[in-house]
N, CA, C and O of each residue as an XYZ file, in Angstrom:
496
protein
N      16.340     36.125   -106.188
C      17.423     36.322   -105.252
C      18.548     35.336   -105.563
O      18.298     34.151   -105.785
N      19.769     35.824   -105.578
C      20.920     34.998   -105.900
C      21.318     34.146   -104.708
O      21.302     34.599   -103.563
N      21.673     32.912   -104.998
C      22.175     31.997   -103.980
C      23.650     32.291   -103.780
O      24.403     32.322   -104.754
N      24.080     32.506   -102.563
C      25.443     32.941   -102.290
C      26.392     31.811   -101.894
O      27.586     32.059   -101.726
N      25.905     30.590   -101.742
C      26.736     29.490   -101.287
C      27.704     29.045   -102.381
O      27.306     28.829   -103.526
N      28.958     28.913   -102.021
C      29.968     28.451   -102.966
C      29.898     26.932   -103.082
O      29.720     26.233   -102.085
N      30.040     26.429   -104.305
C      30.047     24.991   -104.555
C      31.440     24.605   -105.003
O      32.005     25.232   -105.899
N      32.000     23.568   -104.382
C      33.343     23.111   -104.755
C      33.284     21.629   -105.113
O      32.887     20.803   -104.292
N      33.681     21.295   -106.346
C      33.698     19.875   -106.703
C      34.888     19.183   -106.061
O      35.909     19.813   -105.783
N      34.755     17.904   -105.833
C      35.852     17.130   -105.254
C      36.612     16.414   -106.362
O      36.016     15.759   -107.217
N      37.918     16.546   -106.338
C      38.790     15.817   -107.246
C      39.721     14.974   -106.399
O      40.174     15.417   -105.344
N      40.006     13.787   -106.841
C      41.027     12.991   -106.161
C      42.322     13.157   -106.942
O      42.311     13.642   -108.073
N      43.422     12.760   -106.348
C      44.711     12.853   -107.037
C      44.701     12.039   -108.326
O      45.489     12.307   -109.233
N      43.816     11.048   -108.417
C      43.770     10.220   -109.623
C      43.176     10.963   -110.822
O      43.287     10.489   -111.952
N      42.543     12.132   -110.591
C      42.043     12.939   -111.699
C      43.169     13.592   -112.484
O      42.987     13.965   -113.643
N      44.324     13.730   -111.862
C      45.431     14.454   -112.467
C      46.551     13.504   -112.853
O      46.940     12.643   -112.064
N      47.068     13.657   -114.058
C      48.210     12.870   -114.512
C      49.416     13.795   -114.600
O      49.337     14.869   -115.196
N      50.520     13.384   -114.012
C      51.722     14.218   -113.966
C      52.187     14.591   -115.365
O      52.214     13.761   -116.274
N      52.554     15.863   -115.518
C      53.110     16.398   -116.766
C      52.176     16.222   -117.959
O      52.628     16.123   -119.100
N      50.889     16.184   -117.695
C      49.878     16.024   -118.743
C      48.961     17.231   -118.744
O      48.474     17.643   -117.691
N      48.721     17.804   -119.921
C      47.837     18.955   -120.010
C      46.388     18.528   -119.799
O      45.969     17.460   -120.248
N      45.633     19.376   -119.111
C      44.204     19.156   -118.941
C      43.463     20.422   -119.316
O      44.059     21.492   -119.435
N      42.154     20.292   -119.504
C      41.313     21.417   -119.907
C      40.147     21.559   -118.939
O      39.530     20.571   -118.539
N      39.856     22.794   -118.572
C      38.662     23.129   -117.798
C      37.843     24.081   -118.655
O      38.335     25.136   -119.056
N      36.590     23.714   -118.939
C      35.696     24.567   -119.734
C      34.499     24.944   -118.871
O      33.892     24.092   -118.222
N      34.169     26.226   -118.875
C      33.031     26.739   -118.124
C      32.035     27.302   -119.125
O      32.350     28.223   -119.879
N      30.832     26.743   -119.127
C      29.761     27.228   -119.995
C      28.784     28.027   -119.133
O      28.374     27.581   -118.062
N      28.421     29.210   -119.617
C      27.507     30.071   -118.879
C      26.092     29.809   -119.389
O      25.796     30.013   -120.566
N      25.221     29.354   -118.485
C      23.822     29.071   -118.793
C      22.928     30.040   -118.023
O      23.408     30.838   -117.218
N      21.636     29.962   -118.277
C      20.668     30.918   -117.717
C      20.765     31.053   -116.192
O      20.796     32.169   -115.675
N      20.812     29.932   -115.474
C      20.801     29.994   -114.011
C      22.018     29.369   -113.363
O      22.125     29.334   -112.137
N      22.943     28.872   -114.183
C      24.054     28.123   -113.620
C      25.251     28.129   -114.567
O      25.148     28.487   -115.741
N      26.387     27.720   -114.010
C      27.578     27.434   -114.791
C      27.680     25.920   -114.886
O      27.416     25.209   -113.917
N      28.062     25.436   -116.057
C      28.340     24.009   -116.219
C      29.837     23.880   -116.462
O      30.403     24.544   -117.330
N      30.461     23.014   -115.680
C      31.909     22.874   -115.705
C      32.277     21.518   -116.303
O      31.684     20.490   -115.976
N      33.270     21.546   -117.189
C      33.763     20.329   -117.831
C      35.250     20.189   -117.539
O      36.002     21.159   -117.630
N      35.662     18.993   -117.193
C      37.068     18.679   -116.955
C      37.463     17.641   -117.998
O      36.941     16.526   -118.000
N      38.388     18.008   -118.886
C      38.793     17.140   -119.999
C      37.594     16.620   -120.788
O      37.546     15.449   -121.164
N      36.627     17.505   -121.033
C      35.473     17.174   -121.854
C      34.336     16.483   -121.136
O      33.278     16.262   -121.726
N      34.528     16.135   -119.872
C      33.485     15.455   -119.095
C      32.827     16.432   -118.130
O      33.500     17.069   -117.320
N      31.497     16.544   -118.225
C      30.793     17.471   -117.354
C      30.809     16.971   -115.916
O      30.572     15.793   -115.652
N      31.092     17.887   -114.989
C      31.021     17.538   -113.577
C      29.568     17.286   -113.200
O      28.655     17.869   -113.785
N      29.364     16.431   -112.238
C      28.005     16.101   -111.809
C      27.312     17.330   -111.242
O      26.139     17.573   -111.526
N      28.037     18.109   -110.438
C      27.457     19.311   -109.847
C      27.450     20.451   -110.854
O      28.378     20.599   -111.649
N      26.398     21.248   -110.811
C      26.397     22.518   -111.535
C      26.601     23.608   -110.495
O      26.483     23.360   -109.295
N      26.902     24.792   -110.949
C      27.233     25.882   -110.052
C      26.269     27.031   -110.271
O      26.311     27.675   -111.319
N      25.403     27.303   -109.309
C      24.445     28.398   -109.481
C      25.165     29.744   -109.522
O      26.214     29.915   -108.902
N      24.602     30.682   -110.245
C      25.142     32.045   -110.236
C      24.972     32.584   -108.825
O      23.874     32.548   -108.270
N      26.048     33.080   -108.247
C      25.967     33.681   -106.911
C      25.724     35.177   -106.997
O      25.247     35.794   -106.045
N      26.052     35.752   -108.137
C      25.821     37.175   -108.396
C      25.258     37.294   -109.806
O      25.369     36.360   -110.601
N      24.661     38.426   -110.119
C      24.157     38.662   -111.465
C      25.315     38.602   -112.466
O      26.392     39.138   -112.205
N      25.091     37.953   -113.609
C      26.143     37.817   -114.617
C      26.738     39.152   -115.043
O      27.931     39.237   -115.335
N      25.928     40.176   -115.080
C      26.405     41.480   -115.554
C      27.487     42.072   -114.651
O      28.183     43.004   -115.054
N      27.635     41.546   -113.443
C      28.659     42.079   -112.536
C      30.016     41.403   -112.731
O      31.021     41.883   -112.206
N      30.061     40.299   -113.477
C      31.328     39.591   -113.689
C      32.139     40.313   -114.766
O      31.684     40.472   -115.898
N      33.341     40.745   -114.397
C      34.162     41.451   -115.380
C      35.588     40.921   -115.472
O      36.401     41.467   -116.218
N      35.908     39.849   -114.713
C      37.248     39.281   -114.811
C      37.277     37.825   -114.335
O      36.356     37.348   -113.672
N      38.350     37.149   -114.691
C      38.585     35.759   -114.312
C      39.897     35.708   -113.551
O      40.881     36.328   -113.956
N      39.915     34.970   -112.450
C      41.137     34.777   -111.687
C      41.441     33.283   -111.656
O      40.592     32.483   -111.263
N      42.641     32.911   -112.066
C      43.092     31.519   -112.014
C      43.995     31.352   -110.801
O      44.889     32.163   -110.560
N      43.755     30.305   -110.053
C      44.615     29.980   -108.919
C      45.227     28.621   -109.176
O      44.517     27.654   -109.453
N      46.549     28.547   -109.085
C      47.223     27.269   -109.241
C      46.974     26.414   -108.016
O      46.635     26.917   -106.944
N      47.144     25.152   -108.185
C      46.922     24.215   -107.090
C      48.153     24.103   -106.233
O      48.513     25.035   -105.514
N      48.797     22.961   -106.311
C      49.911     22.704   -105.419
C      50.945     21.841   -106.121
O      50.666     21.217   -107.144
N      52.133     21.818   -105.557
C      53.175     20.878   -105.965
C      53.507     20.916   -107.450
O      53.563     19.869   -108.095
N      53.725     22.087   -107.993
C      54.178     22.192   -109.371
C      53.097     22.390   -110.417
O      53.389     22.410   -111.613
N      51.858     22.536   -109.987
C      50.752     22.797   -110.900
C      51.023     24.093   -111.666
O      51.575     25.037   -111.101
N      50.641     24.151   -112.943
C      50.889     25.364   -113.739
C      49.774     25.572   -114.760
O      49.478     24.671   -115.545
N      49.154     26.748   -114.755
C      48.227     27.116   -115.826
C      49.059     27.479   -117.034
O      50.104     28.115   -116.895
N      48.608     27.080   -118.242
C      49.381     27.373   -119.449
C      48.696     28.359   -120.373
O      49.374     29.147   -121.033
N      47.365     28.342   -120.442
C      46.673     29.294   -121.311
C      45.217     29.433   -120.899
O      44.681     28.627   -120.139
N      44.602     30.470   -121.419
C      43.246     30.842   -121.050
C      42.570     31.448   -122.266
O      43.149     32.294   -122.947
N      41.339     31.015   -122.541
C      40.548     31.646   -123.600
C      39.276     32.189   -122.974
O      38.491     31.455   -122.375
N      39.094     33.487   -123.129
C      37.931     34.177   -122.591
C      36.878     34.323   -123.692
O      37.186     34.112   -124.865
N      35.644     34.680   -123.335
C      34.606     34.892   -124.361
C      35.069     35.900   -125.417
O      35.980     36.692   -125.175
N      34.442     35.860   -126.566
C      34.755     36.745   -127.692
C      36.149     36.517   -128.249
O      36.726     37.400   -128.884
N      36.692     35.319   -128.007
C      37.971     34.969   -128.605
C      39.201     35.545   -127.950
O      40.304     35.358   -128.463
N      39.057     36.249   -126.819
C      40.226     36.765   -126.120
C      41.108     35.587   -125.726
O      40.634     34.636   -125.104
N      42.377     35.643   -126.082
C      43.313     34.581   -125.740
C      44.365     35.100   -124.781
O      44.726     36.277   -124.802
N      44.850     34.201   -123.943
C      45.965     34.516   -123.064
C      46.807     33.263   -122.941
O      46.293     32.153   -123.078
N      48.080     33.426   -122.687
C      48.972     32.281   -122.581
C      49.787     32.122   -123.849
O      49.593     32.853   -124.820
N      50.693     31.171   -123.835
C      51.578     30.915   -124.976
C      52.166     32.216   -125.520
O      52.117     32.473   -126.723
N      52.716     33.026   -124.633
C      53.331     34.283   -125.039
C      52.401     35.477   -124.925
O      52.853     36.620   -124.990
N      51.096     35.228   -124.754
C      50.128     36.313   -124.574
C      49.942     36.486   -123.075
O      49.593     35.520   -122.396
N      50.160     37.671   -122.537
C      50.149     37.829   -121.081
C      48.826     37.428   -120.422
O      47.746     37.804   -120.878
N      48.936     36.672   -119.364
C      47.840     36.434   -118.437
C      48.486     36.064   -117.115
O      49.683     35.781   -117.066
N      47.723     36.063   -116.068
C      48.331     35.829   -114.773
C      47.572     34.770   -113.985
O      46.355     34.633   -114.108
N      48.306     34.037   -113.188
C      47.698     33.046   -112.303
C      47.979     33.374   -110.840
O      47.687     32.570   -109.955
N      48.534     34.534   -110.588
C      48.831     34.919   -109.216
C      47.550     35.238   -108.459
O      46.617     35.823   -109.010
N      47.518     34.852   -107.205
C      46.350     35.115   -106.379
C      45.995     36.592   -106.423
O      46.839     37.455   -106.181
N      44.752     36.866   -106.729
C      44.262     38.234   -106.742
C      44.470     38.973   -108.041
O      43.942     40.074   -108.196
N      45.219     38.418   -108.988
C      45.437     39.092   -110.258
C      44.271     38.808   -111.187
O      43.783     37.679   -111.241
N      43.823     39.811   -111.913
C      42.603     39.721   -112.706
C      42.900     39.667   -114.200
O      43.732     40.422   -114.703
N      42.209     38.763   -114.908
C      42.219     38.684   -116.361
C      40.885     39.267   -116.809
O      39.857     38.593   -116.739
N      40.897     40.521   -117.269
C      39.654     41.245   -117.529
C      38.945     40.774   -118.795
O      39.582     40.472   -119.804
N      37.615     40.718   -118.722
C      36.767     40.390   -119.858
C      36.528     41.654   -120.677
O      36.511     42.757   -120.131
N      36.343     41.495   -121.984
C      36.044     42.654   -122.832
C      34.649     43.188   -122.551
O      34.395     44.380   -122.726
N      33.736     42.315   -122.114
C      32.377     42.714   -121.764
C      31.892     41.773   -120.665
O      32.457     40.693   -120.490
N      30.851     42.163   -119.919
C      30.342     41.290   -118.852
C      29.915     39.931   -119.409
O      29.561     39.812   -120.582
N      29.954     38.923   -118.563
C      29.528     37.590   -118.972
C      28.074     37.589   -119.403
O      27.266     38.371   -118.901
N      27.746     36.708   -120.332
C      26.375     36.561   -120.823
C      26.098     35.086   -121.062
O      27.022     34.298   -121.262
N      24.830     34.718   -121.042
C      24.431     33.348   -121.339
C      24.991     32.967   -122.707
O      24.886     33.735   -123.664
N      25.577     31.795   -122.792
C      26.186     31.322   -124.034
C      27.691     31.501   -124.078
O      28.353     30.884   -124.913
N      28.252     32.328   -123.206
C      29.704     32.508   -123.171
C      30.381     31.229   -122.684
O      29.793     30.433   -121.951
N      31.621     31.055   -123.106
C      32.434     29.915   -122.682
C      33.821     30.435   -122.312
O      34.397     31.261   -123.019
N      34.343     29.943   -121.203
C      35.708     30.244   -120.769
C      36.434     28.909   -120.701
O      35.920     27.947   -120.130
N      37.630     28.848   -121.282
C      38.404     27.606   -121.262
C      39.800     27.918   -120.749
O      40.426     28.893   -121.164
N      40.278     27.079   -119.844
C      41.632     27.224   -119.309
C      42.337     25.873   -119.415
O      41.721     24.818   -119.270
N      43.640     25.933   -119.672
C      44.447     24.721   -119.770
C      45.570     24.810   -118.758
O      46.108     25.885   -118.493
N      45.913     23.665   -118.197
C      46.997     23.611   -117.228
C      47.733     22.293   -117.328
O      47.305     21.369   -118.019
N      48.851     22.228   -116.623
C      49.644     21.003   -116.542
C      49.844     20.680   -115.070
O      50.209     21.537   -114.264
N      49.594     19.427   -114.748
C      49.787     18.957   -113.379
C      51.181     18.375   -113.234
O      51.802     17.941   -114.204
N      51.643     18.377   -112.024
C      52.894     17.716   -111.685
C      52.562     16.619   -110.681
O      51.452     16.582   -110.150
N      53.492     15.746   -110.423
C      53.270     14.703   -109.424
C      52.875     15.365   -108.108
O      53.582     16.241   -107.609
N      51.769     14.954   -107.562
C      51.302     15.506   -106.292
C      50.335     16.663   -106.413
O      49.814     17.123   -105.396
N      50.067     17.164   -107.637
C      49.073     18.235   -107.814
C      47.732     17.730   -107.324
O      47.394     16.561   -107.507
N      46.970     18.611   -106.701
C      45.709     18.141   -106.137
C      44.541     19.112   -106.261
O      43.396     18.704   -106.067
N      44.786     20.377   -106.576
C      43.640     21.288   -106.621
C      43.956     22.539   -107.429
O      45.114     22.887   -107.662
N      42.878     23.202   -107.846
C      42.983     24.456   -108.581
C      41.645     25.148   -108.467
O      40.677     24.555   -107.990
N      41.577     26.412   -108.906
C      40.287     27.091   -108.980
C      40.300     28.081   -110.137
O      41.332     28.645   -110.501
N      39.112     28.267   -110.696
C      38.863     29.281   -111.717
C      37.725     30.115   -111.151
O      36.615     29.612   -110.981
N      37.985     31.366   -110.862
C      36.976     32.227   -110.253
C      36.511     33.281   -111.235
O      37.321     33.998   -111.822
N      35.204     33.373   -111.412
C      34.592     34.409   -112.247
C      34.097     35.480   -111.305
O      33.271     35.213   -110.433
N      34.601     36.704   -111.477
C      34.261     37.763   -110.531
C      33.827     39.012   -111.259
O      33.500     40.015   -110.624
């Protein structure tokens, strides 16, 4: 049975440097997602809330105060950003070529501005 509780890591404003690019990497494992921020694994892991086969898109949500996503790399080498269309608007979907599978990696890059404090990457 899948655990449905959402897990949210806590970031302080000191995690973000103004006008500096950062990287979020999500590794798909057998029972969980492992999240890395600038190459450092978060202490919390994220259990799958739904079966991996049901995930068919990624939604990026910008944080606040000038935060901006710049690019996205989906499994199988799909790229978005830097002139390749992708969206960060709430509810807009970046579709996967195939459902998520163990071993897949999703990487997103963004730039913070002074006062940026939060963001989310949703696998749906």
